[in-house]
Amino acid sequence: MTSAEQRWRRRTPDDASLPGSGSSLKRSLGRIDLTAMGVGTIVGAGIFVITGVAAAEKAGPSIVLSFGLAGLVCVLVALCYSELAAMVPVSGSAYTYTYATLGEGPAFLVGWNLLLEFVIAGAAVAIGWSGTTVSALDSMFGITLPHAITAGPGEGGVVNLPAVLIIAAIVAVLVGEVSLTARITKALVAVTIGVLVLVVAVGAPHIDPGNWAPFAPFGWSGVIGGAAIAFFAFLGFDVVAASAEEARNPKRDVPFAIIGTVLIATLLYALVSAVLTGVAPFPTLNNGAPIATAFGALNIGWIGNVIIVASIIALTKGLLLIVYAQVRLSFAMCRDGLLPRRLAATGRRSTPVRLTLVLGVGCAAIAGLLPIDIVVELVNIGALSAFAVVCVGVLVLRKLEPNRERPFRTPLVPLVPILALLGCALMAFTLDELTWVRFAIWVAIGVAVYLGYGRKHSAFAATRVPVAPRS
């Protein structure tokens, strides 16, 4: 086949559903495990930080509506994810779905962009974990760690050692059986949700309705601007789709977990933001610890320490699941030959040990040595590009294979995918120009990697005998 034909040659959903290349993962996750992973990824650091920033800078008390709007867009995207996840129940998430709908070249770029999202997000969360933990040690126990070992060279230090150590601990967990990861995740999710319920229960009696007036001080533009920020707090539900190959009944449980994850997160964000803006004037919430700030004004400061501990727990489980997702995505790309296939080898516990170690080292190097503040928006644009492609994939596959069995069907096609695309575009256009430039550079590097390596080593292309051209 010609190189152009190969770049656009797509797998059928049947092809994409085959693990292939000798490596497969153990199916041990139920719908509760999958939902816990999704909720654990979304309800992480965002709920402890995003709520305050979005309320103070964009929406005021109408941040509740902003979270509802962002949640609606995510539900639309989740419905599209669910159809493809049920049809193609293997590792790889949007990468695998794109392979089955748009072809190998676009699939590589989607996977490449998701890899950017996961690696940078993992490093950023590790740095956040380090900062929160260092602050907690100082405020709660009077232990002050030297700046040289708590910040990278770009911030006047030598290495962010706590960030490196937490990634090392996460890697140690992930090279074990996935069932251990699931058990740890469920425990951490339970603790985090318990603390958030405590926040709502303790704060509700102290709500002053006067703090909700005016409800939308910045108008509808503020509600939409708040939704653009709030949307990023929902990123991560695709970790459920990335774990489809380890689900016991992926065609039933993955769609359930994806949609359930988004709905649970939307409810939690809305409740917490309503309590925060009711307990304290919204301008006071513009800081890194809005929940502790709000409750500190009520003279019940004991909950501040609870929130700090909960933040550390939330960051820990968020990091665990981000690294888990980047490993599963890369596993699919390596197994397909688009990245070095040797890395996809699984150990005696059916986990990709080599790949986990390589990605862990890379993530730790970024977290330990580099400041992430400049490039963190690349996380968002990488995710939004993948979400948009999934929505397009649903439309394409409905056109190409309308009679194929679909265990889960996205309702109201083409309306739902089109609305999801418009929502993603709205969020993407709020990002600054420099982010788009950096994203273009990353995509250009990806094109070079695909043309120089992936196209030549593609396992799928090797299994297809070229058809002789007609004379």
PDB file of N, CA and C in Angstrom, residues 295-296 299-307:
ATOM      1  N   PHE A 295     -14.262  28.239  55.526  1.00  0.00           N
ATOM      2  CA  PHE A 295     -14.599  27.713  56.844  1.00  0.00           C
ATOM      3  C   PHE A 295     -13.781  28.362  57.946  1.00  0.00           C
ATOM      4  N   GLY A 296     -12.609  28.907  57.578  1.00  0.00           N
ATOM      5  CA  GLY A 296     -11.833  29.638  58.571  1.00  0.00           C
ATOM      6  C   GLY A 296     -12.564  30.873  59.049  1.00  0.00           C
ATOM      7  N   ASN A 299     -14.869  30.473  62.127  1.00  0.00           N
ATOM      8  CA  ASN A 299     -14.259  30.115  63.414  1.00  0.00           C
ATOM      9  C   ASN A 299     -14.437  28.643  63.750  1.00  0.00           C
ATOM     10  N   ILE A 300     -14.416  27.802  62.726  1.00  0.00           N
ATOM     11  CA  ILE A 300     -14.382  26.349  62.948  1.00  0.00           C
ATOM     12  C   ILE A 300     -13.152  25.828  62.199  1.00  0.00           C
ATOM     13  N   GLY A 301     -12.007  26.382  62.573  1.00  0.00           N
ATOM     14  CA  GLY A 301     -10.778  26.144  61.837  1.00  0.00           C
ATOM     15  C   GLY A 301     -10.310  24.708  61.821  1.00  0.00           C
ATOM     16  N   TRP A 302     -10.868  23.849  62.709  1.00  0.00           N
ATOM     17  CA  TRP A 302     -10.442  22.457  62.713  1.00  0.00           C
ATOM     18  C   TRP A 302     -10.652  21.797  61.354  1.00  0.00           C
ATOM     19  N   ILE A 303     -11.665  22.288  60.622  1.00  0.00           N
ATOM     20  CA  ILE A 303     -11.925  21.663  59.325  1.00  0.00           C
ATOM     21  C   ILE A 303     -10.845  22.018  58.308  1.00  0.00           C
ATOM     22  N   GLY A 304     -10.083  23.094  58.585  1.00  0.00           N
ATOM     23  CA  GLY A 304      -8.990  23.452  57.687  1.00  0.00           C
ATOM     24  C   GLY A 304      -7.957  22.341  57.592  1.00  0.00           C
ATOM     25  N   ASN A 305      -7.594  21.753  58.746  1.00  0.00           N
ATOM     26  CA  ASN A 305      -6.647  20.638  58.736  1.00  0.00           C
ATOM     27  C   ASN A 305      -7.229  19.418  58.030  1.00  0.00           C
ATOM     28  N   VAL A 306      -8.538  19.205  58.227  1.00  0.00           N
ATOM     29  CA  VAL A 306      -9.202  18.096  57.539  1.00  0.00           C
ATOM     30  C   VAL A 306      -9.117  18.291  56.028  1.00  0.00           C
ATOM     31  N   ILE A 307      -9.325  19.535  55.580  1.00  0.00           N
ATOM     32  CA  ILE A 307      -9.291  19.829  54.154  1.00  0.00           C
ATOM     33  C   ILE A 307      -7.884  19.643  53.593  1.00  0.00           C
TER      34      ILE A 307
END
